[in-house]
Amino acid sequence: MRKRFSCLLAFSFLLACNNNKKSTAETEKSTDTTRIADTQNPPAPVKLLEEILGSYVGAFGDNKITLLIIKAEGDSVLGRSIVGGNDRPFAGTFIKTGREYTVTAKEPGDHKDDGVFQFSINEDSIDLVKGNWKANDVKRPVKTYTLERKKFEYKADVGDYPEASQRLLVPDDLEPYPKSELEFMRNEIFARHGYCFKKKELRQQFEMQDWYVPNTVDIKGFLTDTEKKNIALIKRYEKYAVDYGDEYGR
């Protein structure tokens, strides 16, 4: 009897061990399957808010500004402001209330013209930005603005002297003009590339043009070979205009 009971106990123990091993194996298999599934189906990335990305252009005090929103993800926003010959990055946060995004973004603060942007974009008028900018210098006035979405595009056929970007110029193209007009012709090449001028008088000249969108303060690498040669030629004639005065080109 004792022998039979011992055998029964031993059998029960072996059965429990086997069941435990089977359960462990099934658990490990289930874990491995989960790992494979996680690898094949990673968590979905945070949605990029493409609807508010882009460049917005308009009056900003006495200047024209381009407010470029580069990234909007989670509750963060990154971008650049291009105005007055400066190209400054900004970073901040936004909230969405109903159909409206409200952004608060700061420029770095290591430049005398840095400040804080506050603006809103409504989904019902997604191409407009309305807001204000406060300089870090509290003595400076707050600027308000309404900007319209406008993408920069290089166009060789805009301006008063588009030929300066379309073909090589010859002396006959330049000789009739005084220095001031030659200077305008040369800088118009830069303006077509969205160059944001530091000189106020040049900014004012081009910011009145509908086609002009300030987009950069560095156009190295953007000028075509034709434009580079024309710039050099125009500079030569600007010097001649100074040297010979009223006799030049007459």
PDB file of C-alpha atoms in Angstrom, residues 56-247:
ATOM      1  CA  TYR A  56       4.085  83.674 -43.676  1.00  0.00           C
ATOM      2  CA  VAL A  57       4.967  87.094 -45.070  1.00  0.00           C
ATOM      3  CA  GLY A  58       3.815  90.628 -44.389  1.00  0.00           C
ATOM      4  CA  ALA A  59       4.448  94.038 -42.877  1.00  0.00           C
ATOM      5  CA  PHE A  60       6.351  94.168 -39.603  1.00  0.00           C
ATOM      6  CA  GLY A  61       6.692  97.778 -38.555  1.00  0.00           C
ATOM      7  CA  ASP A  62       8.679  99.517 -41.287  1.00  0.00           C
ATOM      8  CA  ASN A  63       9.994  96.213 -42.649  1.00  0.00           C
ATOM      9  CA  LYS A  64       8.714  93.070 -44.292  1.00  0.00           C
ATOM     10  CA  ILE A  65       9.060  89.845 -42.311  1.00  0.00           C
ATOM     11  CA  THR A  66       9.012  86.187 -43.211  1.00  0.00           C
ATOM     12  CA  LEU A  67       7.918  83.974 -40.323  1.00  0.00           C
ATOM     13  CA  LEU A  68       8.876  80.415 -41.174  1.00  0.00           C
ATOM     14  CA  ILE A  69       7.382  77.548 -39.151  1.00  0.00           C
ATOM     15  CA  ILE A  70       9.650  74.569 -39.727  1.00  0.00           C
ATOM     16  CA  LYS A  71       8.371  72.004 -37.234  1.00  0.00           C
ATOM     17  CA  ALA A  72       5.260  71.591 -35.103  1.00  0.00           C
ATOM     18  CA  GLU A  73       5.103  68.349 -33.167  1.00  0.00           C
ATOM     19  CA  GLY A  74       3.579  67.351 -29.852  1.00  0.00           C
ATOM     20  CA  ASP A  75       3.170  70.779 -28.264  1.00  0.00           C
ATOM     21  CA  SER A  76       6.456  72.234 -29.568  1.00  0.00           C
ATOM     22  CA  VAL A  77       7.188  74.540 -32.477  1.00  0.00           C
ATOM     23  CA  LEU A  78      10.446  75.514 -34.216  1.00  0.00           C
ATOM     24  CA  GLY A  79      11.052  78.163 -36.834  1.00  0.00           C
ATOM     25  CA  ARG A  80      12.894  81.254 -38.059  1.00  0.00           C
ATOM     26  CA  SER A  81      12.173  84.929 -38.421  1.00  0.00           C
ATOM     27  CA  ILE A  82      13.775  86.801 -41.312  1.00  0.00           C
ATOM     28  CA  VAL A  83      13.542  90.575 -41.039  1.00  0.00           C
ATOM     29  CA  GLY A  84      15.729  93.663 -41.104  1.00  0.00           C
ATOM     30  CA  GLY A  85      18.748  91.790 -42.411  1.00  0.00           C
ATOM     31  CA  ASN A  86      18.579  89.250 -39.578  1.00  0.00           C
ATOM     32  CA  ASP A  87      17.788  85.550 -39.694  1.00  0.00           C
ATOM     33  CA  ARG A  88      16.913  84.367 -36.176  1.00  0.00           C
ATOM     34  CA  PRO A  89      15.705  80.973 -34.944  1.00  0.00           C
ATOM     35  CA  PHE A  90      12.830  80.679 -32.514  1.00  0.00           C
ATOM     36  CA  ALA A  91      11.424  77.878 -30.379  1.00  0.00           C
ATOM     37  CA  GLY A  92       8.336  77.594 -28.244  1.00  0.00           C
ATOM     38  CA  THR A  93       5.086  75.820 -27.552  1.00  0.00           C
ATOM     39  CA  PHE A  94       1.538  75.926 -28.846  1.00  0.00           C
ATOM     40  CA  ILE A  95      -1.895  74.937 -27.676  1.00  0.00           C
ATOM     41  CA  LYS A  96      -4.975  74.183 -29.718  1.00  0.00           C
ATOM     42  CA  THR A  97      -8.321  75.467 -28.539  1.00  0.00           C
ATOM     43  CA  GLY A  98     -11.181  74.500 -30.765  1.00  0.00           C
ATOM     44  CA  ARG A  99      -9.983  75.303 -34.269  1.00  0.00           C
ATOM     45  CA  GLU A 100      -7.274  77.760 -33.270  1.00  0.00           C
ATOM     46  CA  TYR A 101      -3.544  77.261 -32.643  1.00  0.00           C
ATOM     47  CA  THR A 102      -1.911  79.742 -30.277  1.00  0.00           C
ATOM     48  CA  VAL A 103       1.885  79.919 -30.373  1.00  0.00           C
ATOM     49  CA  THR A 104       4.365  81.494 -27.956  1.00  0.00           C
ATOM     50  CA  ALA A 105       7.949  81.329 -29.246  1.00  0.00           C
ATOM     51  CA  LYS A 106      11.201  82.953 -28.153  1.00  0.00           C
ATOM     52  CA  GLU A 107      14.263  83.955 -30.140  1.00  0.00           C
ATOM     53  CA  PRO A 108      17.583  82.980 -28.497  1.00  0.00           C
ATOM     54  CA  GLY A 109      18.161  86.292 -26.722  1.00  0.00           C
ATOM     55  CA  ASP A 110      21.817  86.767 -27.678  1.00  0.00           C
ATOM     56  CA  HIS A 111      21.039  89.473 -30.256  1.00  0.00           C
ATOM     57  CA  LYS A 112      19.874  93.023 -29.595  1.00  0.00           C
ATOM     58  CA  ASP A 113      16.841  92.541 -31.860  1.00  0.00           C
ATOM     59  CA  ASP A 114      15.598  89.301 -30.280  1.00  0.00           C
ATOM     60  CA  GLY A 115      12.206  89.006 -28.651  1.00  0.00           C
ATOM     61  CA  VAL A 116       9.107  86.875 -28.164  1.00  0.00           C
ATOM     62  CA  PHE A 117       6.464  86.045 -30.776  1.00  0.00           C
ATOM     63  CA  GLN A 118       2.866  85.392 -29.844  1.00  0.00           C
ATOM     64  CA  PHE A 119       0.522  84.551 -32.679  1.00  0.00           C
ATOM     65  CA  SER A 120      -2.486  82.494 -33.631  1.00  0.00           C
ATOM     66  CA  ILE A 121      -3.568  80.500 -36.678  1.00  0.00           C
ATOM     67  CA  ASN A 122      -7.202  79.519 -37.135  1.00  0.00           C
ATOM     68  CA  GLU A 123      -8.132  76.453 -39.167  1.00  0.00           C
ATOM     69  CA  ASP A 124     -10.865  78.498 -40.838  1.00  0.00           C
ATOM     70  CA  SER A 125      -8.199  80.900 -42.182  1.00  0.00           C
ATOM     71  CA  ILE A 126      -5.160  78.627 -42.210  1.00  0.00           C
ATOM     72  CA  ASP A 127      -3.158  80.927 -44.489  1.00  0.00           C
ATOM     73  CA  LEU A 128      -3.126  83.849 -42.028  1.00  0.00           C
ATOM     74  CA  VAL A 129      -1.026  84.505 -38.935  1.00  0.00           C
ATOM     75  CA  LYS A 130      -2.045  87.230 -36.495  1.00  0.00           C
ATOM     76  CA  GLY A 131      -0.071  88.259 -33.458  1.00  0.00           C
ATOM     77  CA  ASN A 132       2.476  90.482 -31.795  1.00  0.00           C
ATOM     78  CA  TRP A 133       6.160  90.592 -31.041  1.00  0.00           C
ATOM     79  CA  LYS A 134       7.726  91.973 -27.877  1.00  0.00           C
ATOM     80  CA  ALA A 135      11.406  92.845 -27.897  1.00  0.00           C
ATOM     81  CA  ASN A 136      13.527  91.693 -24.976  1.00  0.00           C
ATOM     82  CA  ASP A 137      14.439  95.372 -24.659  1.00  0.00           C
ATOM     83  CA  VAL A 138      11.382  96.645 -22.763  1.00  0.00           C
ATOM     84  CA  LYS A 139      11.964 100.183 -24.078  1.00  0.00           C
ATOM     85  CA  ARG A 140      11.035  99.129 -27.593  1.00  0.00           C
ATOM     86  CA  PRO A 141       7.382  99.187 -28.716  1.00  0.00           C
ATOM     87  CA  VAL A 142       5.332  96.052 -29.317  1.00  0.00           C
ATOM     88  CA  LYS A 143       4.796  95.217 -32.985  1.00  0.00           C
ATOM     89  CA  THR A 144       1.544  93.722 -34.222  1.00  0.00           C
ATOM     90  CA  TYR A 145       1.253  91.943 -37.564  1.00  0.00           C
ATOM     91  CA  THR A 146      -1.001  90.028 -39.891  1.00  0.00           C
ATOM     92  CA  LEU A 147       0.965  87.747 -42.199  1.00  0.00           C
ATOM     93  CA  GLU A 148      -0.154  85.743 -45.203  1.00  0.00           C
ATOM     94  CA  ARG A 149       1.149  82.339 -46.206  1.00  0.00           C
ATOM     95  CA  LYS A 150       3.528  82.804 -49.115  1.00  0.00           C
ATOM     96  CA  LYS A 151       6.129  80.326 -50.263  1.00  0.00           C
ATOM     97  CA  PHE A 152       9.449  81.654 -51.500  1.00  0.00           C
ATOM     98  CA  GLU A 153      10.180  80.726 -55.104  1.00  0.00           C
ATOM     99  CA  TYR A 154      13.166  81.815 -57.118  1.00  0.00           C
ATOM    100  CA  LYS A 155      11.985  83.389 -60.359  1.00  0.00           C
ATOM    101  CA  ALA A 156      14.437  84.712 -62.928  1.00  0.00           C
ATOM    102  CA  ASP A 157      11.808  86.703 -64.811  1.00  0.00           C
ATOM    103  CA  VAL A 158      10.698  89.164 -62.109  1.00  0.00           C
ATOM    104  CA  GLY A 159      11.890  92.704 -61.447  1.00  0.00           C
ATOM    105  CA  ASP A 160      12.817  95.713 -63.547  1.00  0.00           C
ATOM    106  CA  TYR A 161      15.953  94.110 -64.985  1.00  0.00           C
ATOM    107  CA  PRO A 162      15.238  90.354 -65.277  1.00  0.00           C
ATOM    108  CA  GLU A 163      17.832  90.039 -68.038  1.00  0.00           C
ATOM    109  CA  ALA A 164      20.526  90.249 -65.354  1.00  0.00           C
ATOM    110  CA  SER A 165      19.453  86.770 -64.218  1.00  0.00           C
ATOM    111  CA  GLN A 166      18.556  85.353 -67.629  1.00  0.00           C
ATOM    112  CA  ARG A 167      21.534  86.020 -69.873  1.00  0.00           C
ATOM    113  CA  LEU A 168      25.044  87.436 -69.885  1.00  0.00           C
ATOM    114  CA  LEU A 169      25.001  91.216 -70.023  1.00  0.00           C
ATOM    115  CA  VAL A 170      27.076  93.230 -72.478  1.00  0.00           C
ATOM    116  CA  PRO A 171      28.384  96.815 -72.218  1.00  0.00           C
ATOM    117  CA  ASP A 172      25.470  98.181 -74.246  1.00  0.00           C
ATOM    118  CA  ASP A 173      23.110  96.922 -71.502  1.00  0.00           C
ATOM    119  CA  LEU A 174      24.864  98.965 -68.828  1.00  0.00           C
ATOM    120  CA  GLU A 175      26.306 102.100 -70.396  1.00  0.00           C
ATOM    121  CA  PRO A 176      23.051 104.114 -70.426  1.00  0.00           C
ATOM    122  CA  TYR A 177      22.570 103.910 -66.643  1.00  0.00           C
ATOM    123  CA  PRO A 178      23.880 106.021 -63.735  1.00  0.00           C
ATOM    124  CA  LYS A 179      25.473 104.454 -60.669  1.00  0.00           C
ATOM    125  CA  SER A 180      22.249 104.391 -58.628  1.00  0.00           C
ATOM    126  CA  GLU A 181      20.420 102.404 -61.307  1.00  0.00           C
ATOM    127  CA  LEU A 182      23.322 100.012 -61.764  1.00  0.00           C
ATOM    128  CA  GLU A 183      23.394  99.403 -58.018  1.00  0.00           C
ATOM    129  CA  PHE A 184      19.672  98.655 -58.080  1.00  0.00           C
ATOM    130  CA  MET A 185      20.129  96.254 -61.011  1.00  0.00           C
ATOM    131  CA  ARG A 186      22.869  94.383 -59.163  1.00  0.00           C
ATOM    132  CA  ASN A 187      20.966  94.110 -55.906  1.00  0.00           C
ATOM    133  CA  GLU A 188      17.837  93.017 -57.728  1.00  0.00           C
ATOM    134  CA  ILE A 189      19.703  89.806 -58.546  1.00  0.00           C
ATOM    135  CA  PHE A 190      20.099  89.166 -54.808  1.00  0.00           C
ATOM    136  CA  ALA A 191      16.463  90.085 -54.171  1.00  0.00           C
ATOM    137  CA  ARG A 192      15.252  87.406 -56.598  1.00  0.00           C
ATOM    138  CA  HIS A 193      16.952  84.863 -54.358  1.00  0.00           C
ATOM    139  CA  GLY A 194      15.122  86.204 -51.303  1.00  0.00           C
ATOM    140  CA  TYR A 195      18.123  88.012 -49.831  1.00  0.00           C
ATOM    141  CA  CYS A 196      17.151  90.040 -46.756  1.00  0.00           C
ATOM    142  CA  PHE A 197      19.109  93.298 -47.009  1.00  0.00           C
ATOM    143  CA  LYS A 198      20.761  94.892 -44.000  1.00  0.00           C
ATOM    144  CA  LYS A 199      20.743  98.360 -45.572  1.00  0.00           C
ATOM    145  CA  LYS A 200      17.428 100.022 -44.835  1.00  0.00           C
ATOM    146  CA  GLU A 201      17.246 101.899 -48.143  1.00  0.00           C
ATOM    147  CA  LEU A 202      17.695  98.672 -50.111  1.00  0.00           C
ATOM    148  CA  ARG A 203      15.103  96.859 -48.002  1.00  0.00           C
ATOM    149  CA  GLN A 204      12.613  99.627 -48.619  1.00  0.00           C
ATOM    150  CA  GLN A 205      13.237  99.519 -52.360  1.00  0.00           C
ATOM    151  CA  PHE A 206      12.502  95.823 -52.684  1.00  0.00           C
ATOM    152  CA  GLU A 207       9.922  95.312 -49.955  1.00  0.00           C
ATOM    153  CA  MET A 208       7.493  97.347 -52.070  1.00  0.00           C
ATOM    154  CA  GLN A 209       7.660  94.631 -54.745  1.00  0.00           C
ATOM    155  CA  ASP A 210       4.946  91.960 -54.570  1.00  0.00           C
ATOM    156  CA  TRP A 211       7.328  89.290 -55.851  1.00  0.00           C
ATOM    157  CA  TYR A 212       9.940  89.910 -53.155  1.00  0.00           C
ATOM    158  CA  VAL A 213       9.965  87.460 -50.222  1.00  0.00           C
ATOM    159  CA  PRO A 214      12.821  87.806 -47.705  1.00  0.00           C
ATOM    160  CA  ASN A 215      14.066  84.272 -47.243  1.00  0.00           C
ATOM    161  CA  THR A 216      17.757  84.276 -46.262  1.00  0.00           C
ATOM    162  CA  VAL A 217      20.711  86.434 -45.258  1.00  0.00           C
ATOM    163  CA  ASP A 218      23.215  84.201 -47.037  1.00  0.00           C
ATOM    164  CA  ILE A 219      22.842  83.465 -50.738  1.00  0.00           C
ATOM    165  CA  LYS A 220      26.231  81.850 -51.272  1.00  0.00           C
ATOM    166  CA  GLY A 221      25.712  78.803 -53.388  1.00  0.00           C
ATOM    167  CA  PHE A 222      22.419  80.060 -54.824  1.00  0.00           C
ATOM    168  CA  LEU A 223      23.672  82.500 -57.460  1.00  0.00           C
ATOM    169  CA  THR A 224      23.938  81.075 -60.969  1.00  0.00           C
ATOM    170  CA  ASP A 225      27.156  81.371 -62.987  1.00  0.00           C
ATOM    171  CA  THR A 226      25.426  83.879 -65.265  1.00  0.00           C
ATOM    172  CA  GLU A 227      24.415  86.015 -62.289  1.00  0.00           C
ATOM    173  CA  LYS A 228      27.905  85.922 -60.791  1.00  0.00           C
ATOM    174  CA  LYS A 229      29.439  87.164 -64.046  1.00  0.00           C
ATOM    175  CA  ASN A 230      26.814  89.873 -64.409  1.00  0.00           C
ATOM    176  CA  ILE A 231      27.357  91.063 -60.833  1.00  0.00           C
ATOM    177  CA  ALA A 232      31.094  91.429 -61.509  1.00  0.00           C
ATOM    178  CA  LEU A 233      30.426  93.336 -64.741  1.00  0.00           C
ATOM    179  CA  ILE A 234      27.870  95.652 -63.135  1.00  0.00           C
ATOM    180  CA  LYS A 235      30.310  96.449 -60.316  1.00  0.00           C
ATOM    181  CA  ARG A 236      32.882  97.512 -62.891  1.00  0.00           C
ATOM    182  CA  TYR A 237      30.416  99.873 -64.505  1.00  0.00           C
ATOM    183  CA  GLU A 238      29.356 101.239 -61.116  1.00  0.00           C
ATOM    184  CA  LYS A 239      33.002 102.202 -60.576  1.00  0.00           C
ATOM    185  CA  TYR A 240      33.190 103.807 -64.015  1.00  0.00           C
ATOM    186  CA  ALA A 241      30.058 105.792 -63.237  1.00  0.00           C
ATOM    187  CA  VAL A 242      31.742 107.209 -60.127  1.00  0.00           C
ATOM    188  CA  ASP A 243      35.022 107.937 -61.910  1.00  0.00           C
ATOM    189  CA  TYR A 244      33.517 109.675 -64.934  1.00  0.00           C
ATOM    190  CA  GLY A 245      30.448 111.278 -63.422  1.00  0.00           C
ATOM    191  CA  ASP A 246      28.001 112.943 -65.795  1.00  0.00           C
ATOM    192  CA  GLU A 247      30.115 112.097 -68.828  1.00  0.00           C
TER     193      GLU A 247
END
